[in-house]
């Protein structure tokens, strides 16, 4: 059954609707994976009190909410992780890592540091910018950090020159901004080793998220599903953007009211706009539906 709803006010998400659309066994499991930007956050990148309260209510009811985001641990911590309890486990860096709330790496499929060092050198040569997550830190070229400060004000950015052994590290995700055609050629030369997605920032300028070959959000979701002892298809996945398409297809897909049309077409249900606390309303209705089914 597929319901497409485009207006929060016209189609309130109720427990009755939840029970009609989502199979009872999935409702009872109450395992949810949510995108960060514009799904968990509002459009202005803040998190509403209602969303925080609803996420905590899921845990109190015996369920689980995990982030499933392209962000590495440090930016995710700066943006949304503080609203989650200590027991939470998250799919980060576009599916390249599974990490605890406190930053412990449970699983990962990363890019070899030697290759990252080569790409970083190319970005500097070709006039691009870069940043990458490593553990609890996010590294940039200190003289070009303004790009990342613009989108993550207040995030502490470490200087890549402070990693003397970069070639020996494993890097979950590399972000290249101020992208140009020459850098795209370089990436194409490494297509057997890397996966990447072209994205648009808040000024509609291209940047690229780069992970190890074959890594998508579903890669990390599969590890979360294994940990929870259930198939990926029984994880409720909620997102809004093109980079959420795979996880919406793999899980029981839910689109935000502010989602791109392509995502709404694939989702089994479209809920409210993030600025209208669409995620919070959905989670609370889901909890009540579960209570009624118990």
PDB file of N, CA, C and O in Angstrom, residues 1-68:
ATOM      1  N   UNK A   1       0.848  -1.194   0.000  1.00  0.00           N
ATOM      2  CA  UNK A   1       0.000   0.000   0.000  1.00  0.00           C
ATOM      3  C   UNK A   1       0.879   1.238   0.000  1.00  0.00           C
ATOM      4  O   UNK A   1       1.850   1.314   0.740  1.00  0.00           O
ATOM      5  N   UNK A   2       0.565   2.217  -0.809  1.00  0.00           N
ATOM      6  CA  UNK A   2       1.393   3.414  -0.928  1.00  0.00           C
ATOM      7  C   UNK A   2       0.518   4.644  -0.790  1.00  0.00           C
ATOM      8  O   UNK A   2      -0.431   4.825  -1.537  1.00  0.00           O
ATOM      9  N   UNK A   3       0.836   5.467   0.183  1.00  0.00           N
ATOM     10  CA  UNK A   3       0.119   6.717   0.368  1.00  0.00           C
ATOM     11  C   UNK A   3       1.095   7.857   0.167  1.00  0.00           C
ATOM     12  O   UNK A   3       2.188   7.851   0.718  1.00  0.00           O
ATOM     13  N   UNK A   4       0.727   8.826  -0.638  1.00  0.00           N
ATOM     14  CA  UNK A   4       1.564  10.005  -0.814  1.00  0.00           C
ATOM     15  C   UNK A   4       0.807  11.199  -0.266  1.00  0.00           C
ATOM     16  O   UNK A   4      -0.279  11.523  -0.731  1.00  0.00           O
ATOM     17  N   UNK A   5       1.380  11.845   0.726  1.00  0.00           N
ATOM     18  CA  UNK A   5       0.732  12.988   1.347  1.00  0.00           C
ATOM     19  C   UNK A   5       1.664  14.176   1.234  1.00  0.00           C
ATOM     20  O   UNK A   5       2.839  14.075   1.556  1.00  0.00           O
ATOM     21  N   UNK A   6       1.147  15.266   0.780  1.00  0.00           N
ATOM     22  CA  UNK A   6       2.010  16.406   0.529  1.00  0.00           C
ATOM     23  C   UNK A   6       1.706  17.583   1.427  1.00  0.00           C
ATOM     24  O   UNK A   6       2.402  18.578   1.366  1.00  0.00           O
ATOM     25  N   UNK A   7       0.690  17.473   2.270  1.00  0.00           N
ATOM     26  CA  UNK A   7       0.321  18.606   3.100  1.00  0.00           C
ATOM     27  C   UNK A   7       0.130  18.149   4.532  1.00  0.00           C
ATOM     28  O   UNK A   7      -0.717  17.318   4.826  1.00  0.00           O
ATOM     29  N   UNK A   8       0.929  18.707   5.422  1.00  0.00           N
ATOM     30  CA  UNK A   8       0.889  18.309   6.828  1.00  0.00           C
ATOM     31  C   UNK A   8      -0.488  18.540   7.429  1.00  0.00           C
ATOM     32  O   UNK A   8      -1.039  17.682   8.107  1.00  0.00           O
ATOM     33  N   UNK A   9      -1.073  19.696   7.163  1.00  0.00           N
ATOM     34  CA  UNK A   9      -2.361  20.029   7.768  1.00  0.00           C
ATOM     35  C   UNK A   9      -3.483  19.161   7.213  1.00  0.00           C
ATOM     36  O   UNK A   9      -4.406  18.788   7.924  1.00  0.00           O
ATOM     37  N   UNK A  10      -3.423  18.837   5.927  1.00  0.00           N
ATOM     38  CA  UNK A  10      -4.499  18.078   5.296  1.00  0.00           C
ATOM     39  C   UNK A  10      -4.447  16.592   5.638  1.00  0.00           C
ATOM     40  O   UNK A  10      -5.449  15.895   5.528  1.00  0.00           O
ATOM     41  N   UNK A  11      -3.276  16.101   6.007  1.00  0.00           N
ATOM     42  CA  UNK A  11      -3.143  14.669   6.260  1.00  0.00           C
ATOM     43  C   UNK A  11      -2.357  14.435   7.545  1.00  0.00           C
ATOM     44  O   UNK A  11      -1.190  14.073   7.502  1.00  0.00           O
ATOM     45  N   UNK A  12      -2.966  14.667   8.702  1.00  0.00           N
ATOM     46  CA  UNK A  12      -2.253  14.444   9.963  1.00  0.00           C
ATOM     47  C   UNK A  12      -1.856  12.981  10.114  1.00  0.00           C
ATOM     48  O   UNK A  12      -2.596  12.075   9.719  1.00  0.00           O
ATOM     49  N   UNK A  13      -0.685  12.764  10.665  1.00  0.00           N
ATOM     50  CA  UNK A  13      -0.179  11.410  10.849  1.00  0.00           C
ATOM     51  C   UNK A  13      -0.698  10.891  12.184  1.00  0.00           C
ATOM     52  O   UNK A  13      -0.288  11.358  13.249  1.00  0.00           O
ATOM     53  N   UNK A  14      -1.603   9.951  12.131  1.00  0.00           N
ATOM     54  CA  UNK A  14      -2.252   9.418  13.322  1.00  0.00           C
ATOM     55  C   UNK A  14      -1.828   7.971  13.553  1.00  0.00           C
ATOM     56  O   UNK A  14      -1.348   7.296  12.630  1.00  0.00           O
ATOM     57  N   UNK A  15      -2.037   7.445  14.759  1.00  0.00           N
ATOM     58  CA  UNK A  15      -1.761   6.022  14.996  1.00  0.00           C
ATOM     59  C   UNK A  15      -2.554   5.115  14.056  1.00  0.00           C
ATOM     60  O   UNK A  15      -2.051   4.072  13.620  1.00  0.00           O
ATOM     61  N   UNK A  16      -3.778   5.513  13.738  1.00  0.00           N
ATOM     62  CA  UNK A  16      -4.602   4.705  12.836  1.00  0.00           C
ATOM     63  C   UNK A  16      -3.978   4.636  11.445  1.00  0.00           C
ATOM     64  O   UNK A  16      -3.965   3.574  10.801  1.00  0.00           O
ATOM     65  N   UNK A  17      -3.462   5.764  10.983  1.00  0.00           N
ATOM     66  CA  UNK A  17      -2.796   5.780   9.682  1.00  0.00           C
ATOM     67  C   UNK A  17      -1.531   4.927   9.717  1.00  0.00           C
ATOM     68  O   UNK A  17      -1.261   4.156   8.787  1.00  0.00           O
ATOM     69  N   UNK A  18      -0.772   5.043  10.787  1.00  0.00           N
ATOM     70  CA  UNK A  18       0.447   4.245  10.938  1.00  0.00           C
ATOM     71  C   UNK A  18       0.115   2.755  10.836  1.00  0.00           C
ATOM     72  O   UNK A  18       0.775   1.994  10.112  1.00  0.00           O
ATOM     73  N   UNK A  19      -0.913   2.319  11.546  1.00  0.00           N
ATOM     74  CA  UNK A  19      -1.277   0.894  11.549  1.00  0.00           C
ATOM     75  C   UNK A  19      -1.792   0.440  10.190  1.00  0.00           C
ATOM     76  O   UNK A  19      -1.659  -0.734   9.830  1.00  0.00           O
ATOM     77  N   UNK A  20      -2.378   1.367   9.425  1.00  0.00           N
ATOM     78  CA  UNK A  20      -2.884   1.016   8.103  1.00  0.00           C
ATOM     79  C   UNK A  20      -1.766   0.890   7.071  1.00  0.00           C
ATOM     80  O   UNK A  20      -1.889   0.134   6.105  1.00  0.00           O
ATOM     81  N   UNK A  21      -0.669   1.616   7.278  1.00  0.00           N
ATOM     82  CA  UNK A  21       0.385   1.689   6.266  1.00  0.00           C
ATOM     83  C   UNK A  21       1.585   0.805   6.596  1.00  0.00           C
ATOM     84  O   UNK A  21       2.146   0.150   5.718  1.00  0.00           O
ATOM     85  N   UNK A  22       1.983   0.776   7.861  1.00  0.00           N
ATOM     86  CA  UNK A  22       3.213   0.080   8.247  1.00  0.00           C
ATOM     87  C   UNK A  22       2.862  -1.276   8.856  1.00  0.00           C
ATOM     88  O   UNK A  22       2.020  -1.351   9.760  1.00  0.00           O
ATOM     89  N   UNK A  23       3.474  -2.355   8.387  1.00  0.00           N
ATOM     90  CA  UNK A  23       3.189  -3.682   8.949  1.00  0.00           C
ATOM     91  C   UNK A  23       3.385  -3.711  10.466  1.00  0.00           C
ATOM     92  O   UNK A  23       4.297  -3.075  11.005  1.00  0.00           O
ATOM     93  N   UNK A  24       2.530  -4.461  11.138  1.00  0.00           N
ATOM     94  CA  UNK A  24       2.525  -4.481  12.601  1.00  0.00           C
ATOM     95  C   UNK A  24       3.870  -4.893  13.181  1.00  0.00           C
ATOM     96  O   UNK A  24       4.317  -4.343  14.197  1.00  0.00           O
ATOM     97  N   UNK A  25       4.550  -5.867  12.536  1.00  0.00           N
ATOM     98  CA  UNK A  25       5.825  -6.323  13.098  1.00  0.00           C
ATOM     99  C   UNK A  25       6.892  -5.232  13.050  1.00  0.00           C
ATOM    100  O   UNK A  25       7.763  -5.154  13.915  1.00  0.00           O
ATOM    101  N   UNK A  26       6.809  -4.355  12.041  1.00  0.00           N
ATOM    102  CA  UNK A  26       7.763  -3.251  11.949  1.00  0.00           C
ATOM    103  C   UNK A  26       7.432  -2.184  12.989  1.00  0.00           C
ATOM    104  O   UNK A  26       8.326  -1.609  13.622  1.00  0.00           O
ATOM    105  N   UNK A  27       6.147  -1.928  13.183  1.00  0.00           N
ATOM    106  CA  UNK A  27       5.733  -0.975  14.222  1.00  0.00           C
ATOM    107  C   UNK A  27       6.194  -1.464  15.590  1.00  0.00           C
ATOM    108  O   UNK A  27       6.717  -0.692  16.403  1.00  0.00           O
ATOM    109  N   UNK A  28       6.018  -2.747  15.853  1.00  0.00           N
ATOM    110  CA  UNK A  28       6.394  -3.290  17.166  1.00  0.00           C
ATOM    111  C   UNK A  28       7.903  -3.213  17.405  1.00  0.00           C
ATOM    112  O   UNK A  28       8.340  -2.996  18.533  1.00  0.00           O
ATOM    113  N   UNK A  29       8.689  -3.391  16.356  1.00  0.00           N
ATOM    114  CA  UNK A  29      10.151  -3.329  16.524  1.00  0.00           C
ATOM    115  C   UNK A  29      10.600  -1.922  16.912  1.00  0.00           C
ATOM    116  O   UNK A  29      11.505  -1.746  17.708  1.00  0.00           O
ATOM    117  N   UNK A  30      10.006  -0.914  16.313  1.00  0.00           N
ATOM    118  CA  UNK A  30      10.290   0.493  16.619  1.00  0.00           C
ATOM    119  C   UNK A  30      11.783   0.814  16.437  1.00  0.00           C
ATOM    120  O   UNK A  30      12.418   1.435  17.277  1.00  0.00           O
ATOM    121  N   UNK A  31      12.336   0.372  15.309  1.00  0.00           N
ATOM    122  CA  UNK A  31      13.726   0.660  14.957  1.00  0.00           C
ATOM    123  C   UNK A  31      13.707   1.636  13.787  1.00  0.00           C
ATOM    124  O   UNK A  31      13.201   1.313  12.706  1.00  0.00           O
ATOM    125  N   UNK A  32      14.265   2.826  13.990  1.00  0.00           N
ATOM    126  CA  UNK A  32      14.142   3.913  13.019  1.00  0.00           C
ATOM    127  C   UNK A  32      15.516   4.491  12.719  1.00  0.00           C
ATOM    128  O   UNK A  32      16.341   4.659  13.625  1.00  0.00           O
ATOM    129  N   UNK A  33      15.768   4.790  11.449  1.00  0.00           N
ATOM    130  CA  UNK A  33      16.992   5.480  11.034  1.00  0.00           C
ATOM    131  C   UNK A  33      16.588   6.768  10.330  1.00  0.00           C
ATOM    132  O   UNK A  33      15.767   6.741   9.406  1.00  0.00           O
ATOM    133  N   UNK A  34      17.149   7.886  10.766  1.00  0.00           N
ATOM    134  CA  UNK A  34      16.743   9.189  10.245  1.00  0.00           C
ATOM    135  C   UNK A  34      17.942   9.947   9.690  1.00  0.00           C
ATOM    136  O   UNK A  34      19.036   9.901  10.246  1.00  0.00           O
ATOM    137  N   UNK A  35      17.725  10.632   8.591  1.00  0.00           N
ATOM    138  CA  UNK A  35      18.732  11.545   8.074  1.00  0.00           C
ATOM    139  C   UNK A  35      18.888  12.708   9.054  1.00  0.00           C
ATOM    140  O   UNK A  35      18.001  12.958   9.887  1.00  0.00           O
ATOM    141  N   UNK A  36      19.998  13.427   8.946  1.00  0.00           N
ATOM    142  CA  UNK A  36      20.239  14.558   9.847  1.00  0.00           C
ATOM    143  C   UNK A  36      19.674  15.857   9.278  1.00  0.00           C
ATOM    144  O   UNK A  36      18.647  16.359   9.735  1.00  0.00           O
ATOM    145  N   UNK A  37      20.314  16.381   8.238  1.00  0.00           N
ATOM    146  CA  UNK A  37      19.972  17.698   7.706  1.00  0.00           C
ATOM    147  C   UNK A  37      18.580  17.716   7.090  1.00  0.00           C
ATOM    148  O   UNK A  37      18.270  16.929   6.191  1.00  0.00           O
ATOM    149  N   UNK A  38      17.726  18.611   7.582  1.00  0.00           N
ATOM    150  CA  UNK A  38      16.390  18.865   7.034  1.00  0.00           C
ATOM    151  C   UNK A  38      15.426  17.697   7.222  1.00  0.00           C
ATOM    152  O   UNK A  38      14.351  17.668   6.632  1.00  0.00           O
ATOM    153  N   UNK A  39      15.837  16.732   8.052  1.00  0.00           N
ATOM    154  CA  UNK A  39      14.937  15.671   8.499  1.00  0.00           C
ATOM    155  C   UNK A  39      14.848  15.733  10.016  1.00  0.00           C
ATOM    156  O   UNK A  39      13.787  15.981  10.578  1.00  0.00           O
ATOM    157  N   UNK A  40      16.001  15.557  10.664  1.00  0.00           N
ATOM    158  CA  UNK A  40      16.062  15.756  12.109  1.00  0.00           C
ATOM    159  C   UNK A  40      16.146  17.247  12.435  1.00  0.00           C
ATOM    160  O   UNK A  40      15.586  17.705  13.431  1.00  0.00           O
ATOM    161  N   UNK A  41      16.840  17.997  11.592  1.00  0.00           N
ATOM    162  CA  UNK A  41      16.915  19.451  11.799  1.00  0.00           C
ATOM    163  C   UNK A  41      15.822  20.162  11.012  1.00  0.00           C
ATOM    164  O   UNK A  41      15.250  19.617  10.070  1.00  0.00           O
ATOM    165  N   UNK A  42      15.572  21.395  11.391  1.00  0.00           N
ATOM    166  CA  UNK A  42      14.746  22.278  10.578  1.00  0.00           C
ATOM    167  C   UNK A  42      15.560  22.733   9.368  1.00  0.00           C
ATOM    168  O   UNK A  42      16.748  22.419   9.240  1.00  0.00           O
ATOM    169  N   UNK A  43      14.936  23.513   8.503  1.00  0.00           N
ATOM    170  CA  UNK A  43      15.650  24.016   7.331  1.00  0.00           C
ATOM    171  C   UNK A  43      16.802  24.933   7.725  1.00  0.00           C
ATOM    172  O   UNK A  43      17.794  25.040   7.004  1.00  0.00           O
ATOM    173  N   UNK A  44      16.683  25.604   8.880  1.00  0.00           N
ATOM    174  CA  UNK A  44      17.761  26.495   9.321  1.00  0.00           C
ATOM    175  C   UNK A  44      18.844  25.742  10.096  1.00  0.00           C
ATOM    176  O   UNK A  44      19.735  26.353  10.679  1.00  0.00           O
ATOM    177  N   UNK A  45      18.756  24.413  10.111  1.00  0.00           N
ATOM    178  CA  UNK A  45      19.732  23.506  10.717  1.00  0.00           C
ATOM    179  C   UNK A  45      19.652  23.438  12.239  1.00  0.00           C
ATOM    180  O   UNK A  45      20.494  22.813  12.883  1.00  0.00           O
ATOM    181  N   UNK A  46      18.648  24.047  12.837  1.00  0.00           N
ATOM    182  CA  UNK A  46      18.428  23.889  14.276  1.00  0.00           C
ATOM    183  C   UNK A  46      17.539  22.664  14.504  1.00  0.00           C
ATOM    184  O   UNK A  46      16.896  22.161  13.580  1.00  0.00           O
ATOM    185  N   UNK A  47      17.521  22.180  15.738  1.00  0.00           N
ATOM    186  CA  UNK A  47      16.670  21.048  16.105  1.00  0.00           C
ATOM    187  C   UNK A  47      15.591  21.546  17.056  1.00  0.00           C
ATOM    188  O   UNK A  47      15.886  22.196  18.060  1.00  0.00           O
ATOM    189  N   UNK A  48      14.349  21.236  16.744  1.00  0.00           N
ATOM    190  CA  UNK A  48      13.252  21.732  17.572  1.00  0.00           C
ATOM    191  C   UNK A  48      13.150  20.939  18.870  1.00  0.00           C
ATOM    192  O   UNK A  48      13.497  19.750  18.919  1.00  0.00           O
ATOM    193  N   UNK A  49      12.665  21.562  19.935  1.00  0.00           N
ATOM    194  CA  UNK A  49      12.434  20.832  21.189  1.00  0.00           C
ATOM    195  C   UNK A  49      11.499  19.643  20.998  1.00  0.00           C
ATOM    196  O   UNK A  49      11.668  18.603  21.642  1.00  0.00           O
ATOM    197  N   UNK A  50      10.514  19.778  20.111  1.00  0.00           N
ATOM    198  CA  UNK A  50       9.569  18.683  19.876  1.00  0.00           C
ATOM    199  C   UNK A  50      10.270  17.467  19.277  1.00  0.00           C
ATOM    200  O   UNK A  50       9.979  16.322  19.646  1.00  0.00           O
ATOM    201  N   UNK A  51      11.202  17.701  18.360  1.00  0.00           N
ATOM    202  CA  UNK A  51      11.933  16.587  17.751  1.00  0.00           C
ATOM    203  C   UNK A  51      12.806  15.889  18.779  1.00  0.00           C
ATOM    204  O   UNK A  51      12.845  14.655  18.851  1.00  0.00           O
ATOM    205  N   UNK A  52      13.505  16.660  19.584  1.00  0.00           N
ATOM    206  CA  UNK A  52      14.341  16.064  20.633  1.00  0.00           C
ATOM    207  C   UNK A  52      13.486  15.227  21.583  1.00  0.00           C
ATOM    208  O   UNK A  52      13.837  14.081  21.911  1.00  0.00           O
ATOM    209  N   UNK A  53      12.359  15.770  22.008  1.00  0.00           N
ATOM    210  CA  UNK A  53      11.496  15.056  22.950  1.00  0.00           C
ATOM    211  C   UNK A  53      10.949  13.770  22.336  1.00  0.00           C
ATOM    212  O   UNK A  53      10.861  12.732  23.008  1.00  0.00           O
ATOM    213  N   UNK A  54      10.591  13.814  21.055  1.00  0.00           N
ATOM    214  CA  UNK A  54      10.031  12.628  20.400  1.00  0.00           C
ATOM    215  C   UNK A  54      11.080  11.530  20.254  1.00  0.00           C
ATOM    216  O   UNK A  54      10.779  10.341  20.428  1.00  0.00           O
ATOM    217  N   UNK A  55      12.313  11.905  19.930  1.00  0.00           N
ATOM    218  CA  UNK A  55      13.388  10.909  19.817  1.00  0.00           C
ATOM    219  C   UNK A  55      13.630  10.244  21.167  1.00  0.00           C
ATOM    220  O   UNK A  55      13.740   9.011  21.267  1.00  0.00           O
ATOM    221  N   UNK A  56      13.676  11.029  22.224  1.00  0.00           N
ATOM    222  CA  UNK A  56      13.868  10.457  23.563  1.00  0.00           C
ATOM    223  C   UNK A  56      12.682   9.577  23.960  1.00  0.00           C
ATOM    224  O   UNK A  56      12.855   8.559  24.642  1.00  0.00           O
ATOM    225  N   UNK A  57      11.485   9.940  23.502  1.00  0.00           N
ATOM    226  CA  UNK A  57      10.298   9.135  23.805  1.00  0.00           C
ATOM    227  C   UNK A  57      10.376   7.764  23.150  1.00  0.00           C
ATOM    228  O   UNK A  57       9.908   6.768  23.719  1.00  0.00           O
ATOM    229  N   UNK A  58      10.959   7.684  21.954  1.00  0.00           N
ATOM    230  CA  UNK A  58      11.133   6.384  21.294  1.00  0.00           C
ATOM    231  C   UNK A  58      12.017   5.480  22.143  1.00  0.00           C
ATOM    232  O   UNK A  58      11.704   4.300  22.368  1.00  0.00           O
ATOM    233  N   UNK A  59      13.122   6.018  22.634  1.00  0.00           N
ATOM    234  CA  UNK A  59      14.012   5.219  23.482  1.00  0.00           C
ATOM    235  C   UNK A  59      13.312   4.816  24.782  1.00  0.00           C
ATOM    236  O   UNK A  59      13.450   3.678  25.246  1.00  0.00           O
ATOM    237  N   UNK A  60      12.545   5.728  25.355  1.00  0.00           N
ATOM    238  CA  UNK A  60      11.827   5.418  26.594  1.00  0.00           C
ATOM    239  C   UNK A  60      10.799   4.314  26.385  1.00  0.00           C
ATOM    240  O   UNK A  60      10.494   3.546  27.308  1.00  0.00           O
ATOM    241  N   UNK A  61      10.282   4.213  25.157  1.00  0.00           N
ATOM    242  CA  UNK A  61       9.298   3.176  24.831  1.00  0.00           C
ATOM    243  C   UNK A  61       9.950   1.848  24.473  1.00  0.00           C
ATOM    244  O   UNK A  61       9.257   0.881  24.145  1.00  0.00           O
ATOM    245  N   UNK A  62      11.278   1.803  24.505  1.00  0.00           N
ATOM    246  CA  UNK A  62      11.984   0.565  24.193  1.00  0.00           C
ATOM    247  C   UNK A  62      12.433   0.446  22.759  1.00  0.00           C
ATOM    248  O   UNK A  62      12.918  -0.613  22.338  1.00  0.00           O
ATOM    249  N   UNK A  63      12.288   1.526  21.985  1.00  0.00           N
ATOM    250  CA  UNK A  63      12.715   1.514  20.592  1.00  0.00           C
ATOM    251  C   UNK A  63      14.091   2.122  20.408  1.00  0.00           C
ATOM    252  O   UNK A  63      14.838   2.326  21.375  1.00  0.00           O
ATOM    253  N   UNK A  64      14.426   2.423  19.165  1.00  0.00           N
ATOM    254  CA  UNK A  64      15.747   2.962  18.850  1.00  0.00           C
ATOM    255  C   UNK A  64      15.645   3.908  17.663  1.00  0.00           C
ATOM    256  O   UNK A  64      14.964   3.618  16.677  1.00  0.00           O
ATOM    257  N   UNK A  65      16.319   5.046  17.764  1.00  0.00           N
ATOM    258  CA  UNK A  65      16.463   5.968  16.638  1.00  0.00           C
ATOM    259  C   UNK A  65      17.951   6.149  16.385  1.00  0.00           C
ATOM    260  O   UNK A  65      18.708   6.471  17.310  1.00  0.00           O
ATOM    261  N   UNK A  66      18.364   5.930  15.149  1.00  0.00           N
ATOM    262  CA  UNK A  66      19.756   6.123  14.750  1.00  0.00           C
ATOM    263  C   UNK A  66      19.826   7.193  13.682  1.00  0.00           C
ATOM    264  O   UNK A  66      18.961   7.260  12.806  1.00  0.00           O
ATOM    265  N   UNK A  67      20.860   8.009  13.738  1.00  0.00           N
ATOM    266  CA  UNK A  67      21.142   8.866  12.595  1.00  0.00           C
ATOM    267  C   UNK A  67      21.681   8.009  11.462  1.00  0.00           C
ATOM    268  O   UNK A  67      22.418   7.047  11.693  1.00  0.00           O
ATOM    269  N   UNK A  68      21.330   8.368  10.241  1.00  0.00           N
ATOM    270  CA  UNK A  68      21.937   7.769   9.058  1.00  0.00           C
ATOM    271  C   UNK A  68      22.259   8.943   8.143  1.00  0.00           C
ATOM    272  O   UNK A  68      21.408   9.422   7.393  1.00  0.00           O
TER     273      UNK A  68
END
